[in-house]
Structures are given as structure tokens and as C-alpha cells.
XYZ file of C-alpha atoms in Angstrom:
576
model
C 0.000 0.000 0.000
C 2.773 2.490 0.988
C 4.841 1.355 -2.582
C 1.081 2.418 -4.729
C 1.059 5.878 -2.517
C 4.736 6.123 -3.180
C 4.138 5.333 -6.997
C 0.818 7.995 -7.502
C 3.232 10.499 -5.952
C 5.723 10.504 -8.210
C 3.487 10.091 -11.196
C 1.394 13.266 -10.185
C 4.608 15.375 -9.157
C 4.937 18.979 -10.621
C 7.315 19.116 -13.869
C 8.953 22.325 -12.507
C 10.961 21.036 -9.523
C 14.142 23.099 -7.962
C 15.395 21.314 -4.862
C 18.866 20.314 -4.171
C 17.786 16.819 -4.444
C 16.655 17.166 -8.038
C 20.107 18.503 -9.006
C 22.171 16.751 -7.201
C 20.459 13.361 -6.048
C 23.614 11.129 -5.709
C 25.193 9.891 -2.721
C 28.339 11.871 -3.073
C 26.285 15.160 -2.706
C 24.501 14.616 0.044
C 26.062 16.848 3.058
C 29.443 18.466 2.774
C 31.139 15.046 4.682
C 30.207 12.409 1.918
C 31.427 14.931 -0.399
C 34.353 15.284 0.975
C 34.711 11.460 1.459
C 34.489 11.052 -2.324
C 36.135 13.400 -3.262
C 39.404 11.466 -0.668
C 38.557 8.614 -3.322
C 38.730 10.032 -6.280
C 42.195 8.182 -7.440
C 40.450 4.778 -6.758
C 36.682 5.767 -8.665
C 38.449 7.126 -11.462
C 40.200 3.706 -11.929
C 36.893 2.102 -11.616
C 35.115 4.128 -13.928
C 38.057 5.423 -16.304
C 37.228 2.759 -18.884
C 33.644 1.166 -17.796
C 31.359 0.540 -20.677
C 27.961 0.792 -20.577
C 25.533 -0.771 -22.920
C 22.833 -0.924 -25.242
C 20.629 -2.042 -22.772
C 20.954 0.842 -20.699
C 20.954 3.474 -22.931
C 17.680 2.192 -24.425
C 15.902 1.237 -21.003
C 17.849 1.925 -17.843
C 18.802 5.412 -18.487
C 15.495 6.925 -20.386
C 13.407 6.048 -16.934
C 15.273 9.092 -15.830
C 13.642 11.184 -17.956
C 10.116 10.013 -16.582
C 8.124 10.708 -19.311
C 9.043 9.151 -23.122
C 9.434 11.201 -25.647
C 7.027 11.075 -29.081
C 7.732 8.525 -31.884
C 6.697 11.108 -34.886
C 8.957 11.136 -37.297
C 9.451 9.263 -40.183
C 12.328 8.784 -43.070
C 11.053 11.877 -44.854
C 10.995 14.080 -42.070
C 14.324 12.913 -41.810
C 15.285 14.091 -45.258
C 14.345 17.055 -44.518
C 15.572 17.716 -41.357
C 19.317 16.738 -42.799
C 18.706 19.096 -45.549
C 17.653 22.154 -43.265
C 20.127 21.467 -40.373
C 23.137 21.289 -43.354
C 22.114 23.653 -45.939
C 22.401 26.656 -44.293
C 24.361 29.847 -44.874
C 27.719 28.360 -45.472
C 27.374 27.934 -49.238
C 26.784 31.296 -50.051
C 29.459 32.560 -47.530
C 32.413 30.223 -48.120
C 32.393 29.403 -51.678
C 33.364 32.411 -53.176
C 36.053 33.174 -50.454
C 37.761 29.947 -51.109
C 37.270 29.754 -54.741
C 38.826 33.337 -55.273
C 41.512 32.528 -52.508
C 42.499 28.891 -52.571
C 41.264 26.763 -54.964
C 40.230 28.917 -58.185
C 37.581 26.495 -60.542
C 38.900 23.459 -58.501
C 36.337 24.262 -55.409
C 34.310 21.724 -57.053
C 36.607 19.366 -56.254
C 36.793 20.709 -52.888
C 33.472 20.225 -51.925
C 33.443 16.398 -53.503
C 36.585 15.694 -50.595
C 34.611 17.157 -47.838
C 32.120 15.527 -49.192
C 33.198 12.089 -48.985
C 34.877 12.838 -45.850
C 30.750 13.570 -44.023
C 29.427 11.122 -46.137
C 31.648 8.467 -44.325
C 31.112 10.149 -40.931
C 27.288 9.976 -41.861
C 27.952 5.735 -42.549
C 29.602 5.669 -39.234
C 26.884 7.589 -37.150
C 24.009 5.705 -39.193
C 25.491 1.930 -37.765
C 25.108 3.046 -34.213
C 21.873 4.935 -34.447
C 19.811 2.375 -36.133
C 20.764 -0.133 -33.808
C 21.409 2.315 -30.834
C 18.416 4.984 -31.541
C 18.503 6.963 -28.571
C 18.545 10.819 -28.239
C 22.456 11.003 -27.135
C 23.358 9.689 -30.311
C 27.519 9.965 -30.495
C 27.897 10.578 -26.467
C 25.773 7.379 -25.955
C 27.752 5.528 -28.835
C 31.174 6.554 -27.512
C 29.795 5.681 -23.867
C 28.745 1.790 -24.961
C 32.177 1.043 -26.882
C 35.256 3.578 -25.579
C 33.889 3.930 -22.041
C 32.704 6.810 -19.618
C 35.764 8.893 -19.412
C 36.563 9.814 -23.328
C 32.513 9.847 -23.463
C 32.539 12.790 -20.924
C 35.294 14.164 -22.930
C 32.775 13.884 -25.611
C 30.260 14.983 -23.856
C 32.258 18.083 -22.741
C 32.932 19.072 -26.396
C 29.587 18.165 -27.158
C 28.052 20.599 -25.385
C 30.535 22.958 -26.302
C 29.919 22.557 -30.089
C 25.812 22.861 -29.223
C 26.444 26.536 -27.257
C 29.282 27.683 -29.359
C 27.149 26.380 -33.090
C 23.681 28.349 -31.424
C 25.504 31.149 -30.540
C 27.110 31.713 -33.875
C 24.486 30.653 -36.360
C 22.531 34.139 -33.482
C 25.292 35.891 -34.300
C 25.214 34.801 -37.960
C 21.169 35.365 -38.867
C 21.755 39.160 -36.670
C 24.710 40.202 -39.400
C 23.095 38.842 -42.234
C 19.708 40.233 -41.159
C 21.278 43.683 -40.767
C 23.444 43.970 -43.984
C 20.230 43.449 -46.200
C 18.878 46.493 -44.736
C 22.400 48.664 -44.475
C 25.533 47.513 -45.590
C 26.803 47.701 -42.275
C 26.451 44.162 -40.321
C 27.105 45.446 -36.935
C 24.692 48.274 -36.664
C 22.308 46.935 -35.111
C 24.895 45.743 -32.551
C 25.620 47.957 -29.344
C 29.384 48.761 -28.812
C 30.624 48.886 -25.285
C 34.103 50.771 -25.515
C 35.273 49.247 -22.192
C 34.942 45.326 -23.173
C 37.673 43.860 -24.950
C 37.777 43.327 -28.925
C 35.431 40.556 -29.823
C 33.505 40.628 -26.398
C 32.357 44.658 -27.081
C 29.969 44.318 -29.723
C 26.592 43.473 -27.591
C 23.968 41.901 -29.923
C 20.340 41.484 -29.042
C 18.597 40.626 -32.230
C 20.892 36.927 -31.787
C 19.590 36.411 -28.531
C 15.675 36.927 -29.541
C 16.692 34.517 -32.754
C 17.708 31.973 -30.352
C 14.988 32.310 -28.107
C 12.008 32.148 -30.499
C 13.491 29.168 -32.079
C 14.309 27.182 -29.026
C 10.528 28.300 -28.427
C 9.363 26.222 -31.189
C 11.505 23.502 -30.348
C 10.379 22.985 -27.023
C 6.734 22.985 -28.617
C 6.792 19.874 -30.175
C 8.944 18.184 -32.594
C 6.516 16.886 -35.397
C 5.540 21.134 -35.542
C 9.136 22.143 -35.656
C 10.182 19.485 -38.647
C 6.808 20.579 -40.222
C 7.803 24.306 -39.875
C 11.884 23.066 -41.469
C 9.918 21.413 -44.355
C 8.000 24.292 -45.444
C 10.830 26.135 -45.289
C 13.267 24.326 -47.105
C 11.321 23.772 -49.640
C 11.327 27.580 -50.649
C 15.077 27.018 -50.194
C 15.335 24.196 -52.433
C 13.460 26.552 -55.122
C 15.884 29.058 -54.997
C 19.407 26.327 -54.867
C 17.651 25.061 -58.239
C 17.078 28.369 -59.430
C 21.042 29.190 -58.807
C 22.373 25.979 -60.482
C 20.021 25.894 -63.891
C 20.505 30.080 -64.266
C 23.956 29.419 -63.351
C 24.681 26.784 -66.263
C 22.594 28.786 -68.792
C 24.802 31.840 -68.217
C 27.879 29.339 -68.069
C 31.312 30.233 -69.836
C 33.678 27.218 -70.336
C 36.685 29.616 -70.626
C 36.308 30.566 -66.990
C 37.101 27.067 -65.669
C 41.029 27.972 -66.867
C 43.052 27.637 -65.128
C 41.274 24.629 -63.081
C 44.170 24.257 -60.449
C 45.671 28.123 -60.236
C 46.573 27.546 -57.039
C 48.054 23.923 -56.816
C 46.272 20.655 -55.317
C 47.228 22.466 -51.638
C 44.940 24.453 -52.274
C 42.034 22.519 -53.149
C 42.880 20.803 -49.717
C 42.732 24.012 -47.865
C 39.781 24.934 -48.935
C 38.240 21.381 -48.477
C 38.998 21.990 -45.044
C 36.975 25.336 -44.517
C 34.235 24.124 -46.774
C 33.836 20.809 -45.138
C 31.502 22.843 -42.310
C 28.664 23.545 -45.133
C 28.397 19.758 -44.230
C 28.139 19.738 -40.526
C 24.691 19.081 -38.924
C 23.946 15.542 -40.182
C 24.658 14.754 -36.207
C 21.822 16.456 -35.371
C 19.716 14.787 -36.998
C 21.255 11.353 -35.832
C 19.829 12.395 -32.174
C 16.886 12.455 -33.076
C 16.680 8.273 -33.799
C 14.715 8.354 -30.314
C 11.906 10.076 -32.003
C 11.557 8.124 -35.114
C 9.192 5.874 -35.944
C 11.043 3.296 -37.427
C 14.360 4.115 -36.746
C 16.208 0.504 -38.274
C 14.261 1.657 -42.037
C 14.116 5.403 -41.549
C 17.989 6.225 -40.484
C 19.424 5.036 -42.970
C 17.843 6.292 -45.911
C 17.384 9.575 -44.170
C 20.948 10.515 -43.403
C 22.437 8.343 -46.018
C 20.329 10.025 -48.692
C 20.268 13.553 -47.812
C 24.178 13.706 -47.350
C 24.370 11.960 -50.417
C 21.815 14.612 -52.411
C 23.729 17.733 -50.476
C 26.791 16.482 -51.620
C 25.964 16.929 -55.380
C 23.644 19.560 -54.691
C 26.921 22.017 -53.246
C 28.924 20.437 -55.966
C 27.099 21.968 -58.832
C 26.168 25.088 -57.202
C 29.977 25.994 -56.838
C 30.572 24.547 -60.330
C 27.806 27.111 -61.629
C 29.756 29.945 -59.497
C 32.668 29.527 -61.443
C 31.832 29.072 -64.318
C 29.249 32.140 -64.341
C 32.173 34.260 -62.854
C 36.063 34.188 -63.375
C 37.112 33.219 -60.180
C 39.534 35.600 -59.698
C 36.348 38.314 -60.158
C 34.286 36.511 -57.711
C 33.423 38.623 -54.752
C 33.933 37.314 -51.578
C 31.641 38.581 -49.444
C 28.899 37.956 -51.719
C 29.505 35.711 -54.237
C 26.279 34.464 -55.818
C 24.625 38.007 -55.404
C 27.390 39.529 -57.462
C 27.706 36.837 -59.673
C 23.591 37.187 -60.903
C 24.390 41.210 -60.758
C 27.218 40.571 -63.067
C 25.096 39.089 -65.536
C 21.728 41.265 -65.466
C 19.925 39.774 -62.976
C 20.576 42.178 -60.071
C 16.873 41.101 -58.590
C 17.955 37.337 -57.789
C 20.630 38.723 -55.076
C 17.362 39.102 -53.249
C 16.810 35.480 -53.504
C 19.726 34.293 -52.284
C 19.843 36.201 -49.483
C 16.346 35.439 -48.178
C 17.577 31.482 -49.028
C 20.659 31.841 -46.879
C 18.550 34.023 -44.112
C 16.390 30.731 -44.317
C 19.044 27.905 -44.231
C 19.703 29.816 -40.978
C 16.957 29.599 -39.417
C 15.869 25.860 -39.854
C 19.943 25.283 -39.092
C 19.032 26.402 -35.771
C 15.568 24.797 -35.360
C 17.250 21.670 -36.227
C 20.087 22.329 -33.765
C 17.446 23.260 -31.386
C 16.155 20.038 -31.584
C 19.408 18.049 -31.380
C 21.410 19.836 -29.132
C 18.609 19.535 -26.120
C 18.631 15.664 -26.662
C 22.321 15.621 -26.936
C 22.009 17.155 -23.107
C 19.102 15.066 -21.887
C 20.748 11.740 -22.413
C 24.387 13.614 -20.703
C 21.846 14.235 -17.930
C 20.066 10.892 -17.732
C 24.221 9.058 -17.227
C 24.137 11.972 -14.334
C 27.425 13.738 -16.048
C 25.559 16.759 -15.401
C 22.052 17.056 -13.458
C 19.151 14.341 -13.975
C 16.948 17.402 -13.578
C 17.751 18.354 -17.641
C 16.887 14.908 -18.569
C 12.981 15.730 -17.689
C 11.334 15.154 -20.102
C 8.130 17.623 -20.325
C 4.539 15.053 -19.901
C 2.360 17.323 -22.511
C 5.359 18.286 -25.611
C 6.986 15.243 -25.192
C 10.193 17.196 -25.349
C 13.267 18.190 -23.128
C 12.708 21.108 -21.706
C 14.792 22.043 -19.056
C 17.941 20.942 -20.748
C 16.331 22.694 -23.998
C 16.359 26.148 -21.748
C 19.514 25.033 -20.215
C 21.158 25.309 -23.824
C 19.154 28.090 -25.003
C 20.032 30.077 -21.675
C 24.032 29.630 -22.066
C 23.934 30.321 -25.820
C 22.057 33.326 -25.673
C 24.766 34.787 -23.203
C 27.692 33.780 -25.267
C 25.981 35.008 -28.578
C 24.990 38.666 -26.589
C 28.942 39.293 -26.154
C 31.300 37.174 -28.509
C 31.917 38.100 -32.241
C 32.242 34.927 -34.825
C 35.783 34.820 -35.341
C 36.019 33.905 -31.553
C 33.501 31.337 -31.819
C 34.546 29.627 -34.713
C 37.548 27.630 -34.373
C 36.657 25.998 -30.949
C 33.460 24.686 -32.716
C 35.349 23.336 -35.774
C 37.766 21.421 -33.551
C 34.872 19.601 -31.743
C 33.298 18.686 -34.393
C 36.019 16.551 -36.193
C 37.115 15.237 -33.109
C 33.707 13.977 -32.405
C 33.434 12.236 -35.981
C 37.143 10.531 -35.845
C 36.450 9.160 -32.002
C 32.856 7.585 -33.817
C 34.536 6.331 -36.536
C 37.304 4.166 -33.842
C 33.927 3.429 -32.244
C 32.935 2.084 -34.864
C 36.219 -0.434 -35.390
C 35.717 -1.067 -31.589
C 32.519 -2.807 -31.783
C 33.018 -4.727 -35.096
C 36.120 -6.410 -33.627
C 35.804 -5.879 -29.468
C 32.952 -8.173 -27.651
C 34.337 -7.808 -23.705
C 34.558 -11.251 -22.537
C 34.303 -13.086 -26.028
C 37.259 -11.431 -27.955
C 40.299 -13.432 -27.265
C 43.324 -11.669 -25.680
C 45.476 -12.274 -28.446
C 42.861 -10.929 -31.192
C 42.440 -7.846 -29.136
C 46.420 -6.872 -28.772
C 46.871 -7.453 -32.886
C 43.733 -5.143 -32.888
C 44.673 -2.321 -30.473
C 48.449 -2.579 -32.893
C 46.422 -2.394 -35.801
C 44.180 0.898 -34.288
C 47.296 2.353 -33.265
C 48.672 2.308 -36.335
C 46.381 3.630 -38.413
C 45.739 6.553 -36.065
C 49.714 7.456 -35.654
C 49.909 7.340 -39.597
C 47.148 9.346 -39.681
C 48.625 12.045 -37.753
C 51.597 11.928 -39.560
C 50.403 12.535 -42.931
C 48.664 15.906 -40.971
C 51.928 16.700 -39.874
C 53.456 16.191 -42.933
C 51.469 18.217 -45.208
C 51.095 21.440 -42.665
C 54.776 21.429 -42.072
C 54.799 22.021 -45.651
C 56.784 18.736 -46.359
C 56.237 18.536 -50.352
C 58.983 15.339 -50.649
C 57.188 11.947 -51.337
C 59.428 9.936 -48.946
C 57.573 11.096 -45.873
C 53.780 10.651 -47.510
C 54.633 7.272 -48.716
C 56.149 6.183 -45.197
C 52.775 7.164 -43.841
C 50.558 6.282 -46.406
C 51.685 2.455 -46.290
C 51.811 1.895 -42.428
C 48.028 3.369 -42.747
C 47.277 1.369 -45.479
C 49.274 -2.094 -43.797
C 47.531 -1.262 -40.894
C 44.061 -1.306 -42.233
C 45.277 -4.008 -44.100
C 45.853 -5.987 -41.640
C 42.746 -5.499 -40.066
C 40.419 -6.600 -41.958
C 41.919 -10.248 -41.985
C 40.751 -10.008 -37.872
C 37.940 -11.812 -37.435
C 34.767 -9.203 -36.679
C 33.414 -10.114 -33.181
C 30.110 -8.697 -34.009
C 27.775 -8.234 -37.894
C 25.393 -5.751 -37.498
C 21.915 -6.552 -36.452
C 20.014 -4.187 -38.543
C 22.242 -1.716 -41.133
C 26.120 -2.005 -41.417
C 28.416 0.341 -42.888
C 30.268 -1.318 -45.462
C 33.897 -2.073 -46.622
C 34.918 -2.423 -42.795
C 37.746 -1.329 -41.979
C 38.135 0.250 -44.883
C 35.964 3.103 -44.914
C 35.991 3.860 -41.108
C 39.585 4.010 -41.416
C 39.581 6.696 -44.272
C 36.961 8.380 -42.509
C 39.829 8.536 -39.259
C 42.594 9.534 -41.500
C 40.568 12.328 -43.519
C 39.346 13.616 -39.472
C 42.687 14.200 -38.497
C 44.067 15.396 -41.747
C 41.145 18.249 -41.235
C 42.110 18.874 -38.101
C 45.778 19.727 -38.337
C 44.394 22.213 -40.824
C 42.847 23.909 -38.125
C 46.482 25.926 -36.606
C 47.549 26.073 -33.540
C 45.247 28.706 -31.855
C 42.295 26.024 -32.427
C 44.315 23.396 -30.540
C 44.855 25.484 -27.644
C 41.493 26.918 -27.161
C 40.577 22.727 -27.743
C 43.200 21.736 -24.793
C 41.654 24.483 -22.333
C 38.229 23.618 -22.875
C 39.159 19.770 -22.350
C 41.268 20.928 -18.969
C 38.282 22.998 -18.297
C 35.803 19.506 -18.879
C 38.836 17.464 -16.744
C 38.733 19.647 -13.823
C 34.921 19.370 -13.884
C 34.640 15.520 -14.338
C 36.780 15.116 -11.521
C 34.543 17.180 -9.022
C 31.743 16.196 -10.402
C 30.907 14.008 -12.793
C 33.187 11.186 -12.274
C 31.737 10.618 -8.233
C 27.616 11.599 -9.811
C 28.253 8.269 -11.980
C 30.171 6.487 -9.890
C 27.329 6.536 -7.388
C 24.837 5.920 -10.424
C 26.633 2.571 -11.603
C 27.148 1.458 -8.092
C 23.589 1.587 -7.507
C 22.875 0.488 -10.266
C 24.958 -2.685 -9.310
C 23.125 -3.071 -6.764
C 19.499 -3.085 -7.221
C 20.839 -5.765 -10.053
C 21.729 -8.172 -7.578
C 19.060 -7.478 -5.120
């Protein structure tokens, strides 16, 4: 009788709670001593939980009881589509295409886009293994969690998080500039400067912050009414991309495509780097496999094909570009706009602005969307507070963690300028698709307590190998090595390696969709990471190796004792 009274009170309980306990519920938090007394055992719980797996199981089952209430199964492959397409296509190919064209890679950026390309569409394969048979809303935290264990999945976590506040806050920042210049060529004015904050801090921005909130708004609403709102939407977008490519062939000059390669294959490579982020948002979508109907069917061909479609879809538009335009005449502020000016057609800037304004906006309803279930499931493994893993009884959506996000993005967008933002969010990103990718290598050939000793060492030789060649080809090329010694050194312990490999016997087939040519293609997909990565320069790396200390310090204090408690318990009502 007391359990049923116990049971209708915590079914009828208030979503809006704010006590300690709901925060901080775990053992270790309790008074000030247990604190202290974990926090005296640190050295001994962080070997116990440093590399503990969790599983399927319980990121299906175990951890969404946290949330209390499940969230709706609405969404189906085409929604899918269409979310890819409006969390992707945003502003990026309007922006970046003519700057790299005109400054790195001439006609060539064609070629460009095809490598960054390939390089998402093999992150995309990677993601789409775990999530069909994994669909939960953590997506890559809960992937990393099941096969590298809790410690590099908090560091994932960590940079997770970061890449949700630091993407919101610039796509704000983004909408607030472009927004502006259509009505004044001047981006910042409706910006308030503040003479006595530092340079990239002293440009205060409101509009961003009221961009962020209404969106987050809808997102919170309900998810089948935000991916309805992103299909209407991008549809008008898709109008206008097709407009751009036909009128761009029509007004096409073969003569501009000479030279192709004006400024070498290094730079088609350097601008593959910088274009490869018109790609990123597929992730987002990946988190929402929770949601989906049918998530072993619709995954696939929703991520699979849209990256697919995007990929020719940028292809041709920046084929059109330069061949409309010489590419040493494209502007690179705004490229397209000029480009339709140049010919006659000064009314279709208008277009493309109001479709890059757009791919904004659904880039951040999308990310709206992802980014709070990216923090619920975080919350539900207690990394940070079970309270943001309440899931609200009436939307069917997160959200406390989606104000938690909105809250802390709104903030950053209000004072930082985009150049600050952008190379911390760049770094997280790849490093998030190369640890997925090992992930991914990890649970094809590494069943814990099946996998022979002696298969796992030739394994872990193989994985170390591919990754240390695959840092040394990113050495290579950005020390400007051009000799052929060094890249075929490389090139051949990453391709032995691999090689090698594949003649392991896989410990696990996929239950439901696999990606195929394994080890192949999740080793090119590590190789072309890293290679992207030590494009970034050095200031990226430090700002990365801060943020991680930052995360370290945290986890430590924190997180490490809040799931140590968790899985302890856990452990516990299992065997009782």
C-alpha cells in the first residue's frame, strides 16, 4: 500500500521542480562530509570508472526512466530528409564558396566540396550503424559511452556541449549580421558597442539572442511542428538552390574554368577543409533516432540520402559559381549576389539572401532540436544534473535541458563576435566524428569477454597504427613537407595497418544496417578527421586543450563521483 502511494506520488509530481535533491540526487552530494569522502577517493573511482562501458541495454531502457516521461515517436524517413537538408544547408554555401574559390582553390572548389564531401558522407555511414541499432537521443555521447567507455565519453560529452552553445551562438550571431546587412551595408549596426569590453567581447547583440529564443521556443513545442515548420521552409530554399544551379549553367562560360588548379592541389585541400563545415549538422539529426518511428528503415535512408543529395547539390552550385564568374572576379563577401548582378539579374541577389537568411533559421531549429537531446541523455548518465533529462509530460520534449542550452547560448551570442567562436566549434566537431569512426572499429572487432586476448592486442596494434599514420600525414602536409618519402612512409603503415585489419575476425555483424567495406571506410573516414584537423592551426588546438582541462577539472569534481554513485547503484538493485 505504501509502494502504490509512493508510486501515484511521483506520477502526479509537478514538472517544474528546484530542490537540491533534483540537481544533485547522488550519494556523493549529500552533506558536505560524503562529499568530501568522495572526493578522498577520487584516485580509486576514477580507476573504476576510467574505462567502464555501458551498454545498449541501458541506454535504451535503464537510463530513459530518468527522464520520466518518453518522448514522441513522430517522425518518419522523410521528415528525416528534410531535417538533414535544413540542419546542413544553411548559410555556409553562399558565404564560403566564393572566399575559397577566389583565394584557394580557383575552378577546382568543385573538387573541394566532392573531398569534404566524402569525408561527411563516411562520418554519416559511421553515425548511421550506431543509431539504427542504438536509436537513442544522445546519439555519439551514448555511442562513444557503450564502446570507448565513460571517461573519453565525458570528454565527448564536454565538447559536445561545447559545439551545441558555441554552433547556437554563432548561427545568433550569424542570422543578426546577415539580417542587418540586407537592410544597411553595415552588419554590426544593429549591434551595441561597449568601448570598455575587450575586442570581440564589445559588440553586444540582441537581435541573436531573440533569434535563439524564439526558435528554441518552437523547439520545445513539439517536434513533429518544428520538422513541419523546417519542411515548409526548405522547400522555398530548395526553389531558390535550383534556381542558382540551372541560371547558373545557362549563363555558363567554359573559358572561366582555366586555369582549373591556379593555385596547386594544396589548395584545393585548404579549402576542403573550410568548406567541409557547409556539411556539418547531419549529427543532429542522428539524435533524433529516439523520435523516429522506425528508426532501423528510416535512419538510414534519411541521413544516407540527404548527405548523399547535399553532396551533389553544393557540388554543382559551386561549379555554376565559377563558371558564371572568373574566379579571380568573384566577390567574396557575396559571391552568388554579385555573380547574378554581373550578368543582369541584379533582382535574384534578393533570392539568395532570403535562401541563406532561411538555411539559418531551420539550421538552428534543427540544432534546437538536437542539441537539447544531446544534453538530456548527458543528464540521464548523471554527467551533469538528472533534472535536464525531464522530459516535459504534454510536448513530449526536453525542456529544461532545452532552456539550459538556449540560456548559455544566448549569453555567449549577446557578447562574442564569430571569429572567436569559430575555431573551438570546428575542432569539436572533427574530433567527435574521428572518435565515432574508432567506435565504430571497436565494436566490429571488441565483444568484452568473447574477444580473445590475443585478437584484441593485434587489434589495439592495428588501431594504433592507423591513427599514428594518420597524424603523420597531418603533420606532414602542414609542415609544408612537399617530398614523397615522408607521404609514402605514412601512407603504407596506414594502409598495412588497415590491411591488416580486416583479416581479424569481426566479433560482431550488425543486427540491422552495417556500414560497409569495414575497416576500410571507417579508417579513411579517421585519416581524412585528423588530416582536417591539423588544418585547423595552432590557436584552435589550444582553445581545444583548455576547454578539455576545463571539462577534466569538472569531471573530476563532479561528474566522475555523480556516476560512480549511479553505476554502483545500479549494481546493486541488479543483484538485489
Amino acid at each position: 500500500m505504501a509502494e502504490e502511494k509512493s508510486s501515484s506520488s511521483t506520477t502526479t509530481r509537478s514538472y517544474w521542480r528546484w530542490s537540491k535533491k533534483d540537481f544533485f540526487p547522488e550519494a556523493s552530494f549529500q552533506s558536505m562530509s560524503s562529499y568530501k569522502t568522495a572526493v578522498f577517493q577520487t584516485g580509486p573511482r576514477l580507476t573504476d570508472r576510467l574505462l567502464a562501458r555501458s551498454s545498449s541495454t541501458n541506454e535504451l531502457v535503464t537510463l530513459s526512466k530518468v527522464s520520466e516521461n518518453p518522448m514522441q515517436k513522430c517522425l518518419t524517413w522523410w521528415d528525416l530528409i528534410w531535417l538533414s537538408f535544413g540542419s546542413v544547408v544553411g548559410s555556409g554555401i553562399f558565404v564560403i564558396t566564393g572566399q575559397e574559390a577566389h583565394n584557394h582553390a580557383g575552378p577546382a572548389i568543385v573538387l573541394s566540396y566532392a573531398i569534404s564531401g566524402l569525408s561527411a558522407l563516411l562520418s554519416v555511414f559511421c553515425y548511421t550503424e550506431f543509431a539504427a541499432e542504438v536509436p537513442v537521443a544522445g546519439g555519439s555521447f551514448s555511442f562513444l559511452r557503450i564502446e570507448l567507455g565513460d571517461f573519453i565519453a565525458f570528454i565527448a560529452a564536454g565538447n559536445i556541449l561545447l559545439e551545441a552553445l558555441v554552433g547556437a551562438a554563432g548561427l545568433g550571431r550569424s542570422w543578426s549580421s546577415y539580417f542587418a546587412s540586407m537592410i544597411r551595408s553595415d552588419s554590426d549596426f544593429l549591434r551595441i558597442k561597449v568601448d570598455s569590453l575587450p575586442d570581440g567581447f564589445n559588440l553586444l547583440d540582441p537581435l541573436a539572442v531573440v533569434v535563439l529564443l524564439v526558435a528554441n521556443g518552437i523547439a520545445m513545442s513539439g517536434t513533429k511542428r518544428t520538422s513541419w515548420l523546417n519542411w515548409v521552409a526548405s522547400l522555398v530554399s530548395g526553389a531558390v538552390i535550383v534556381f542558382v544551379i540551372v541560371f547558373g549553367f545557362i549563363h555558363a562560360k567554359t573559358s572561366n574554368l582555366e586555369p582549373f588548379f591556379p593555385y596547386g592541389v594544396k589548395g584545393v585541400f585548404q579549402a576542403a577543409a573550410v568548406v567541409y563545415w557547409s556539411y556539418t549538422g547531419f549529427d543532429m539529426v542522428a539524435n533524433m533516432a529516439e523520435e523516429t518511428k522506425k528508426p532501423t528503415r528510416d535512419i538510414p535512408i534519411g541521413l544516407v540520402g540527404s548527405m548523399s543529395g547535399i553532396t551533389v547539390v553544393y557540388c554543382l552550385m559551386a561549379l555554376a559559381l565559377t563558371m558564371m564568374v572568373k574566379y579571380t572576379e568573384i566577390d567574396i563577401n557575396a559571391a552568388y549576389s554579385v555573380a547574378f548582378e554581373q550578368i543582369g539579374m541584379k533582382w535574384a541577389k534578393y533570392l539568395v539572401s532570403i535562401c541563406a537568411l532561411k538555411g539559418m533559421t531551420t539550421s538552428l531549429l534543427v540544432g534546437s532540436l538536437g542539441q537539447a537531446r544531446y544534453t538530456t541523455q548527458i543528464a540521464r548518465a548523471h554527467m551533469i544534473p538528472p533534472v535536464f533529462a525531464l522530459v516535459h509530460p504534454k510536448t513530449g520534449t526536453p525542456v529544461y535541458a532545452t532552456l539550459l542550452v538556449t540560456s548559455i547560448s544566448a549569453i555567449v551570442a549577446f557578447f562574442s563576435s564569430l571569429d572567436v567562436l569559430s575555431s573551438v566549434l570546428s575542432f569539436s566537431t572533427l574530433f567527435i566524428f574521428m572518435l565515432i569512426a574508432v567506435a565504430l572499429l571497436v565494436r566490429r572487432y571488441y565483444v568484452k569477454d568473447v574477444t580473445p586476448k590475443n585478437v584484441l592486442m593485434k587489434f589495439l596494434m592495428c588501431l594504433f597504427i592507423i591513427i599514428g599514420s594518420s597524424i603523420g600525414v597531418s603533420a606532414l602536409w602542414n609542415s609544408n613537407e612537399r617530398g614523397w618519402i615522408g607521404y609514402t612512409v605514412a601512407g603504407l603503415l596506414w594502409f598495412l595497418g588497415t590491411f591488416r585489419m580486416a583479416f581479424l575476425s569481426k566479433q560482431r555483424v550488425p543486427k540491422v544496417w552495417g556500414v560497409p567495406l569495414v575497416p576500410w571506410l571507417p579508417s579513411l573516414s579517421i585519416v581524412m578527421n585528423l588530416f582536417l584537423i591539423g588544418s585547423l592551426g595552432l590557436v584552435a588546438f589550444l582553445r581545444f586543450i583548455i576547454c578539455s582541462a576545463v571539462m577534466i577539472v569538472y569531471y573530476l569534481l563532479v561528474g566522475l563521483h555523480a556516476t560512480y554513485d549511479v553505476a554502483h547503484q545500479n549494481e546493486l538493485s541488479a543483484l538485489n
